[in-house]
């Protein structure tokens, strides 16, 4: 838009300068035919240049509107992406927390099973020791009865 205003100002100045030159030249009566033709061409081209500048201004405004819409769309998409990333991060943290809790519970359960197995193993060892001692006593009695019988 600034560019158009600058061009428009230059065209207006040029038009005014041409009119001023024409007035100065006519007042001095030093106007040659080639100068008159050149000034007429400039004056004739000024409305065309003005129309061209208007068309460029319209194009520039359309381009600015398109760029603004594109920028708005990019900002909206960036916002959506940030929201999605934040939601995913929160879900991941929740899942990780749930997973940690599940792992903690599983570990406690396994530790409980391990302790129960150790306790049962200890009971079985005691039973084996008792059974082994009973077997030795039984063998010792049997051996002492056999030796007493033999005597």
mmCIF file with all atom_site columns, C-alpha atoms in Angstrom:
data_model
loop_
_atom_site.group_PDB
_atom_site.id
_atom_site.type_symbol
_atom_site.label_atom_id
_atom_site.label_alt_id
_atom_site.label_comp_id
_atom_site.label_asym_id
_atom_site.label_entity_id
_atom_site.label_seq_id
_atom_site.pdbx_PDB_ins_code
_atom_site.Cartn_x
_atom_site.Cartn_y
_atom_site.Cartn_z
_atom_site.occupancy
_atom_site.B_iso_or_equiv
_atom_site.pdbx_formal_charge
_atom_site.auth_seq_id
_atom_site.auth_comp_id
_atom_site.auth_asym_id
_atom_site.auth_atom_id
_atom_site.pdbx_PDB_model_num
ATOM 1   C CA . UNK A 1 1   ? 0.000  0.000    0.000   1.00 0.00 ? 1   UNK A CA 1
ATOM 2   C CA . UNK A 1 2   ? 2.848  2.355    0.836   1.00 0.00 ? 2   UNK A CA 1
ATOM 3   C CA . UNK A 1 3   ? 4.416  1.644    -2.542  1.00 0.00 ? 3   UNK A CA 1
ATOM 4   C CA . UNK A 1 4   ? 1.202  2.557    -4.332  1.00 0.00 ? 4   UNK A CA 1
ATOM 5   C CA . UNK A 1 5   ? 0.871  5.803    -2.410  1.00 0.00 ? 5   UNK A CA 1
ATOM 6   C CA . UNK A 1 6   ? 4.412  6.704    -3.302  1.00 0.00 ? 6   UNK A CA 1
ATOM 7   C CA . UNK A 1 7   ? 3.812  5.971    -6.998  1.00 0.00 ? 7   UNK A CA 1
ATOM 8   C CA . UNK A 1 8   ? 0.511  7.823    -6.910  1.00 0.00 ? 8   UNK A CA 1
ATOM 9   C CA . UNK A 1 9   ? 2.223  10.847   -5.338  1.00 0.00 ? 9   UNK A CA 1
ATOM 10  C CA . UNK A 1 10  ? 4.948  10.779   -7.992  1.00 0.00 ? 10  UNK A CA 1
ATOM 11  C CA . UNK A 1 11  ? 2.368  10.614   -10.792 1.00 0.00 ? 11  UNK A CA 1
ATOM 12  C CA . UNK A 1 12  ? 0.399  13.474   -9.277  1.00 0.00 ? 12  UNK A CA 1
ATOM 13  C CA . UNK A 1 13  ? 3.589  15.518   -8.918  1.00 0.00 ? 13  UNK A CA 1
ATOM 14  C CA . UNK A 1 14  ? 4.569  14.732   -12.465 1.00 0.00 ? 14  UNK A CA 1
ATOM 15  C CA . UNK A 1 15  ? 1.121  15.781   -13.660 1.00 0.00 ? 15  UNK A CA 1
ATOM 16  C CA . UNK A 1 16  ? 1.292  18.997   -11.631 1.00 0.00 ? 16  UNK A CA 1
ATOM 17  C CA . UNK A 1 17  ? 4.864  19.648   -12.748 1.00 0.00 ? 17  UNK A CA 1
ATOM 18  C CA . UNK A 1 18  ? 3.798  19.236   -16.367 1.00 0.00 ? 18  UNK A CA 1
ATOM 19  C CA . UNK A 1 19  ? 0.922  21.638   -15.856 1.00 0.00 ? 19  UNK A CA 1
ATOM 20  C CA . UNK A 1 20  ? 3.272  24.094   -14.112 1.00 0.00 ? 20  UNK A CA 1
ATOM 21  C CA . UNK A 1 21  ? 5.817  23.789   -16.927 1.00 0.00 ? 21  UNK A CA 1
ATOM 22  C CA . UNK A 1 22  ? 3.073  24.356   -19.457 1.00 0.00 ? 22  UNK A CA 1
ATOM 23  C CA . UNK A 1 23  ? 1.944  27.475   -17.613 1.00 0.00 ? 23  UNK A CA 1
ATOM 24  C CA . UNK A 1 24  ? 5.503  28.783   -17.226 1.00 0.00 ? 24  UNK A CA 1
ATOM 25  C CA . UNK A 1 25  ? 6.305  28.060   -20.827 1.00 0.00 ? 25  UNK A CA 1
ATOM 26  C CA . UNK A 1 26  ? 3.133  29.691   -22.116 1.00 0.00 ? 26  UNK A CA 1
ATOM 27  C CA . UNK A 1 27  ? 3.679  32.706   -19.956 1.00 0.00 ? 27  UNK A CA 1
ATOM 28  C CA . UNK A 1 28  ? 7.207  33.059   -21.284 1.00 0.00 ? 28  UNK A CA 1
ATOM 29  C CA . UNK A 1 29  ? 6.017  32.220   -24.781 1.00 0.00 ? 29  UNK A CA 1
ATOM 30  C CA . UNK A 1 30  ? 9.079  30.064   -25.284 1.00 0.00 ? 30  UNK A CA 1
ATOM 31  C CA . UNK A 1 31  ? 7.170  26.859   -25.903 1.00 0.00 ? 31  UNK A CA 1
ATOM 32  C CA . UNK A 1 32  ? 8.451  24.856   -28.828 1.00 0.00 ? 32  UNK A CA 1
ATOM 33  C CA . UNK A 1 33  ? 6.408  22.359   -30.753 1.00 0.00 ? 33  UNK A CA 1
ATOM 34  C CA . UNK A 1 34  ? 8.418  19.367   -29.504 1.00 0.00 ? 34  UNK A CA 1
ATOM 35  C CA . UNK A 1 35  ? 7.964  20.527   -25.906 1.00 0.00 ? 35  UNK A CA 1
ATOM 36  C CA . UNK A 1 36  ? 4.235  20.871   -26.457 1.00 0.00 ? 36  UNK A CA 1
ATOM 37  C CA . UNK A 1 37  ? 4.021  17.370   -27.920 1.00 0.00 ? 37  UNK A CA 1
ATOM 38  C CA . UNK A 1 38  ? 6.096  15.966   -25.073 1.00 0.00 ? 38  UNK A CA 1
ATOM 39  C CA . UNK A 1 39  ? 3.947  17.693   -22.483 1.00 0.00 ? 39  UNK A CA 1
ATOM 40  C CA . UNK A 1 40  ? 0.775  16.499   -24.189 1.00 0.00 ? 40  UNK A CA 1
ATOM 41  C CA . UNK A 1 41  ? 2.118  12.955   -24.170 1.00 0.00 ? 41  UNK A CA 1
ATOM 42  C CA . UNK A 1 42  ? 2.924  13.228   -20.477 1.00 0.00 ? 42  UNK A CA 1
ATOM 43  C CA . UNK A 1 43  ? -0.493 14.640   -19.736 1.00 0.00 ? 43  UNK A CA 1
ATOM 44  C CA . UNK A 1 44  ? -2.156 11.942   -21.848 1.00 0.00 ? 44  UNK A CA 1
ATOM 45  C CA . UNK A 1 45  ? -0.109 9.197    -20.131 1.00 0.00 ? 45  UNK A CA 1
ATOM 46  C CA . UNK A 1 46  ? -0.855 10.472   -16.621 1.00 0.00 ? 46  UNK A CA 1
ATOM 47  C CA . UNK A 1 47  ? -4.450 9.124    -16.500 1.00 0.00 ? 47  UNK A CA 1
ATOM 48  C CA . UNK A 1 48  ? -3.193 5.792    -17.882 1.00 0.00 ? 48  UNK A CA 1
ATOM 49  C CA . UNK A 1 49  ? -0.486 5.702    -15.244 1.00 0.00 ? 49  UNK A CA 1
ATOM 50  C CA . UNK A 1 50  ? -3.051 6.608    -12.618 1.00 0.00 ? 50  UNK A CA 1
ATOM 51  C CA . UNK A 1 51  ? -5.321 3.776    -13.792 1.00 0.00 ? 51  UNK A CA 1
ATOM 52  C CA . UNK A 1 52  ? -2.380 1.371    -13.810 1.00 0.00 ? 52  UNK A CA 1
ATOM 53  C CA . UNK A 1 53  ? -1.486 2.496    -10.296 1.00 0.00 ? 53  UNK A CA 1
ATOM 54  C CA . UNK A 1 54  ? -5.072 1.911    -9.186  1.00 0.00 ? 54  UNK A CA 1
ATOM 55  C CA . UNK A 1 55  ? -4.910 -1.584   -10.637 1.00 0.00 ? 55  UNK A CA 1
ATOM 56  C CA . UNK A 1 56  ? -1.623 -2.213   -8.838  1.00 0.00 ? 56  UNK A CA 1
ATOM 57  C CA . UNK A 1 57  ? -3.144 -0.904   -5.637  1.00 0.00 ? 57  UNK A CA 1
ATOM 58  C CA . UNK A 1 58  ? -6.075 -3.290   -6.000  1.00 0.00 ? 58  UNK A CA 1
ATOM 59  C CA . UNK A 1 59  ? -3.681 -6.165   -6.715  1.00 0.00 ? 59  UNK A CA 1
ATOM 60  C CA . UNK A 1 60  ? -1.524 -5.162   -3.741  1.00 0.00 ? 60  UNK A CA 1
ATOM 61  C CA . UNK A 1 61  ? -4.567 -5.061   -1.453  1.00 0.00 ? 61  UNK A CA 1
ATOM 62  C CA . UNK A 1 62  ? -5.670 -8.485   -2.669  1.00 0.00 ? 62  UNK A CA 1
ATOM 63  C CA . UNK A 1 63  ? -2.169 -9.821   -2.114  1.00 0.00 ? 63  UNK A CA 1
ATOM 64  C CA . UNK A 1 64  ? -2.070 -8.331   1.392   1.00 0.00 ? 64  UNK A CA 1
ATOM 65  C CA . UNK A 1 65  ? -5.470 -9.851   2.203   1.00 0.00 ? 65  UNK A CA 1
ATOM 66  C CA . UNK A 1 66  ? -4.282 -13.234  0.915   1.00 0.00 ? 66  UNK A CA 1
ATOM 67  C CA . UNK A 1 67  ? -1.049 -12.981  2.920   1.00 0.00 ? 67  UNK A CA 1
ATOM 68  C CA . UNK A 1 68  ? -2.994 -11.956  6.039   1.00 0.00 ? 68  UNK A CA 1
ATOM 69  C CA . UNK A 1 69  ? -5.388 -14.897  5.587   1.00 0.00 ? 69  UNK A CA 1
ATOM 70  C CA . UNK A 1 70  ? -2.437 -17.212  5.074   1.00 0.00 ? 70  UNK A CA 1
ATOM 71  C CA . UNK A 1 71  ? -0.742 -15.899  8.207   1.00 0.00 ? 71  UNK A CA 1
ATOM 72  C CA . UNK A 1 72  ? -3.978 -16.282  10.202  1.00 0.00 ? 72  UNK A CA 1
ATOM 73  C CA . UNK A 1 73  ? -4.287 -19.868  8.965   1.00 0.00 ? 73  UNK A CA 1
ATOM 74  C CA . UNK A 1 74  ? -0.686 -20.601  9.943   1.00 0.00 ? 74  UNK A CA 1
ATOM 75  C CA . UNK A 1 75  ? -1.224 -19.137  13.418  1.00 0.00 ? 75  UNK A CA 1
ATOM 76  C CA . UNK A 1 76  ? -4.421 -21.166  13.831  1.00 0.00 ? 76  UNK A CA 1
ATOM 77  C CA . UNK A 1 77  ? -2.642 -24.358  12.758  1.00 0.00 ? 77  UNK A CA 1
ATOM 78  C CA . UNK A 1 78  ? 0.255  -23.601  15.108  1.00 0.00 ? 78  UNK A CA 1
ATOM 79  C CA . UNK A 1 79  ? -2.228 -23.116  17.961  1.00 0.00 ? 79  UNK A CA 1
ATOM 80  C CA . UNK A 1 80  ? -3.940 -26.409  17.079  1.00 0.00 ? 80  UNK A CA 1
ATOM 81  C CA . UNK A 1 81  ? -0.568 -28.167  16.970  1.00 0.00 ? 81  UNK A CA 1
ATOM 82  C CA . UNK A 1 82  ? 0.423  -26.760  20.360  1.00 0.00 ? 82  UNK A CA 1
ATOM 83  C CA . UNK A 1 83  ? -2.903 -27.838  21.873  1.00 0.00 ? 83  UNK A CA 1
ATOM 84  C CA . UNK A 1 84  ? -2.553 -31.330  20.387  1.00 0.00 ? 84  UNK A CA 1
ATOM 85  C CA . UNK A 1 85  ? 1.033  -31.616  21.650  1.00 0.00 ? 85  UNK A CA 1
ATOM 86  C CA . UNK A 1 86  ? -0.016 -30.467  25.108  1.00 0.00 ? 86  UNK A CA 1
ATOM 87  C CA . UNK A 1 87  ? -2.902 -32.973  25.196  1.00 0.00 ? 87  UNK A CA 1
ATOM 88  C CA . UNK A 1 88  ? -0.580 -35.752  23.992  1.00 0.00 ? 88  UNK A CA 1
ATOM 89  C CA . UNK A 1 89  ? 1.984  -34.800  26.624  1.00 0.00 ? 89  UNK A CA 1
ATOM 90  C CA . UNK A 1 90  ? -0.637 -34.829  29.372  1.00 0.00 ? 90  UNK A CA 1
ATOM 91  C CA . UNK A 1 91  ? -1.957 -38.200  28.180  1.00 0.00 ? 91  UNK A CA 1
ATOM 92  C CA . UNK A 1 92  ? 1.575  -39.576  28.040  1.00 0.00 ? 92  UNK A CA 1
ATOM 93  C CA . UNK A 1 93  ? 2.247  -38.310  31.579  1.00 0.00 ? 93  UNK A CA 1
ATOM 94  C CA . UNK A 1 94  ? -1.026 -39.857  32.776  1.00 0.00 ? 94  UNK A CA 1
ATOM 95  C CA . UNK A 1 95  ? -0.267 -43.129  30.998  1.00 0.00 ? 95  UNK A CA 1
ATOM 96  C CA . UNK A 1 96  ? 3.265  -43.117  32.360  1.00 0.00 ? 96  UNK A CA 1
ATOM 97  C CA . UNK A 1 97  ? 1.960  -42.402  35.852  1.00 0.00 ? 97  UNK A CA 1
ATOM 98  C CA . UNK A 1 98  ? -0.640 -45.186  35.506  1.00 0.00 ? 98  UNK A CA 1
ATOM 99  C CA . UNK A 1 99  ? 2.042  -47.464  34.126  1.00 0.00 ? 99  UNK A CA 1
ATOM 100 C CA . UNK A 1 100 ? 4.363  -46.617  37.007  1.00 0.00 ? 100 UNK A CA 1
ATOM 101 C CA . UNK A 1 101 ? 1.558  -47.316  39.465  1.00 0.00 ? 101 UNK A CA 1
ATOM 102 C CA . UNK A 1 102 ? 0.830  -50.623  37.714  1.00 0.00 ? 102 UNK A CA 1
ATOM 103 C CA . UNK A 1 103 ? 4.500  -51.553  37.785  1.00 0.00 ? 103 UNK A CA 1
ATOM 104 C CA . UNK A 1 104 ? 4.688  -50.630  41.465  1.00 0.00 ? 104 UNK A CA 1
ATOM 105 C CA . UNK A 1 105 ? 1.654  -52.801  42.251  1.00 0.00 ? 105 UNK A CA 1
ATOM 106 C CA . UNK A 1 106 ? 3.074  -55.658  40.175  1.00 0.00 ? 106 UNK A CA 1
ATOM 107 C CA . UNK A 1 107 ? 6.390  -55.360  41.983  1.00 0.00 ? 107 UNK A CA 1
ATOM 108 C CA . UNK A 1 108 ? 4.661  -55.446  45.381  1.00 0.00 ? 108 UNK A CA 1
ATOM 109 C CA . UNK A 1 109 ? 2.649  -58.497  44.263  1.00 0.00 ? 109 UNK A CA 1
ATOM 110 C CA . UNK A 1 110 ? 5.789  -60.269  43.043  1.00 0.00 ? 110 UNK A CA 1
ATOM 111 C CA . UNK A 1 111 ? 7.666  -59.415  46.217  1.00 0.00 ? 111 UNK A CA 1
ATOM 112 C CA . UNK A 1 112 ? 4.748  -60.843  48.212  1.00 0.00 ? 112 UNK A CA 1
ATOM 113 C CA . UNK A 1 113 ? 4.832  -64.059  46.153  1.00 0.00 ? 113 UNK A CA 1
ATOM 114 C CA . UNK A 1 114 ? 8.591  -64.278  46.584  1.00 0.00 ? 114 UNK A CA 1
ATOM 115 C CA . UNK A 1 115 ? 8.284  -63.864  50.344  1.00 0.00 ? 115 UNK A CA 1
ATOM 116 C CA . UNK A 1 116 ? 5.520  -66.496  50.455  1.00 0.00 ? 116 UNK A CA 1
ATOM 117 C CA . UNK A 1 117 ? 7.702  -68.885  48.437  1.00 0.00 ? 117 UNK A CA 1
ATOM 118 C CA . UNK A 1 118 ? 10.646 -68.261  50.812  1.00 0.00 ? 118 UNK A CA 1
ATOM 119 C CA . UNK A 1 119 ? 8.406  -68.935  53.808  1.00 0.00 ? 119 UNK A CA 1
ATOM 120 C CA . UNK A 1 120 ? 7.124  -72.156  52.235  1.00 0.00 ? 120 UNK A CA 1
ATOM 121 C CA . UNK A 1 121 ? 10.677 -73.175  51.377  1.00 0.00 ? 121 UNK A CA 1
ATOM 122 C CA . UNK A 1 122 ? 11.711 -72.620  54.988  1.00 0.00 ? 122 UNK A CA 1
ATOM 123 C CA . UNK A 1 123 ? 8.746  -74.715  56.190  1.00 0.00 ? 123 UNK A CA 1
ATOM 124 C CA . UNK A 1 124 ? 9.698  -77.481  53.735  1.00 0.00 ? 124 UNK A CA 1
ATOM 125 C CA . UNK A 1 125 ? 13.336 -77.376  54.927  1.00 0.00 ? 125 UNK A CA 1
ATOM 126 C CA . UNK A 1 126 ? 12.194 -77.724  58.504  1.00 0.00 ? 126 UNK A CA 1
ATOM 127 C CA . UNK A 1 127 ? 9.941  -80.631  57.480  1.00 0.00 ? 127 UNK A CA 1
ATOM 128 C CA . UNK A 1 128 ? 12.832 -82.250  55.595  1.00 0.00 ? 128 UNK A CA 1
ATOM 129 C CA . UNK A 1 129 ? 15.113 -81.798  58.600  1.00 0.00 ? 129 UNK A CA 1
ATOM 130 C CA . UNK A 1 130 ? 12.503 -83.282  60.936  1.00 0.00 ? 130 UNK A CA 1
ATOM 131 C CA . UNK A 1 131 ? 11.859 -86.133  58.566  1.00 0.00 ? 131 UNK A CA 1
ATOM 132 C CA . UNK A 1 132 ? 15.569 -86.713  58.214  1.00 0.00 ? 132 UNK A CA 1
ATOM 133 C CA . UNK A 1 133 ? 16.002 -86.712  61.999  1.00 0.00 ? 133 UNK A CA 1
ATOM 134 C CA . UNK A 1 134 ? 13.068 -89.117  62.353  1.00 0.00 ? 134 UNK A CA 1
ATOM 135 C CA . UNK A 1 135 ? 14.647 -91.349  59.732  1.00 0.00 ? 135 UNK A CA 1
ATOM 136 C CA . UNK A 1 136 ? 17.963 -91.318  61.604  1.00 0.00 ? 136 UNK A CA 1
ATOM 137 C CA . UNK A 1 137 ? 16.221 -92.134  64.897  1.00 0.00 ? 137 UNK A CA 1
ATOM 138 C CA . UNK A 1 138 ? 14.284 -94.877  63.226  1.00 0.00 ? 138 UNK A CA 1
ATOM 139 C CA . UNK A 1 139 ? 17.444 -96.229  61.670  1.00 0.00 ? 139 UNK A CA 1
ATOM 140 C CA . UNK A 1 140 ? 19.282 -95.982  64.968  1.00 0.00 ? 140 UNK A CA 1
ATOM 141 C CA . UNK A 1 141 ? 16.494 -97.875  66.773  1.00 0.00 ? 141 UNK A CA 1
ATOM 142 C CA . UNK A 1 142 ? 16.398 -100.452 64.055  1.00 0.00 ? 142 UNK A CA 1
ATOM 143 C CA . UNK A 1 143 ? 20.130 -100.842 64.194  1.00 0.00 ? 143 UNK A CA 1
ATOM 144 C CA . UNK A 1 144 ? 20.126 -101.051 67.992  1.00 0.00 ? 144 UNK A CA 1
ATOM 145 C CA . UNK A 1 145 ? 17.312 -103.662 67.934  1.00 0.00 ? 145 UNK A CA 1
ATOM 146 C CA . UNK A 1 146 ? 19.209 -105.697 65.368  1.00 0.00 ? 146 UNK A CA 1
ATOM 147 C CA . UNK A 1 147 ? 22.375 -105.510 67.392  1.00 0.00 ? 147 UNK A CA 1
ATOM 148 C CA . UNK A 1 148 ? 20.465 -106.381 70.577  1.00 0.00 ? 148 UNK A CA 1
ATOM 149 C CA . UNK A 1 149 ? 18.840 -109.253 68.814  1.00 0.00 ? 149 UNK A CA 1
ATOM 150 C CA . UNK A 1 150 ? 22.111 -110.513 67.557  1.00 0.00 ? 150 UNK A CA 1
ATOM 151 C CA . UNK A 1 151 ? 23.641 -110.494 71.014  1.00 0.00 ? 151 UNK A CA 1
#
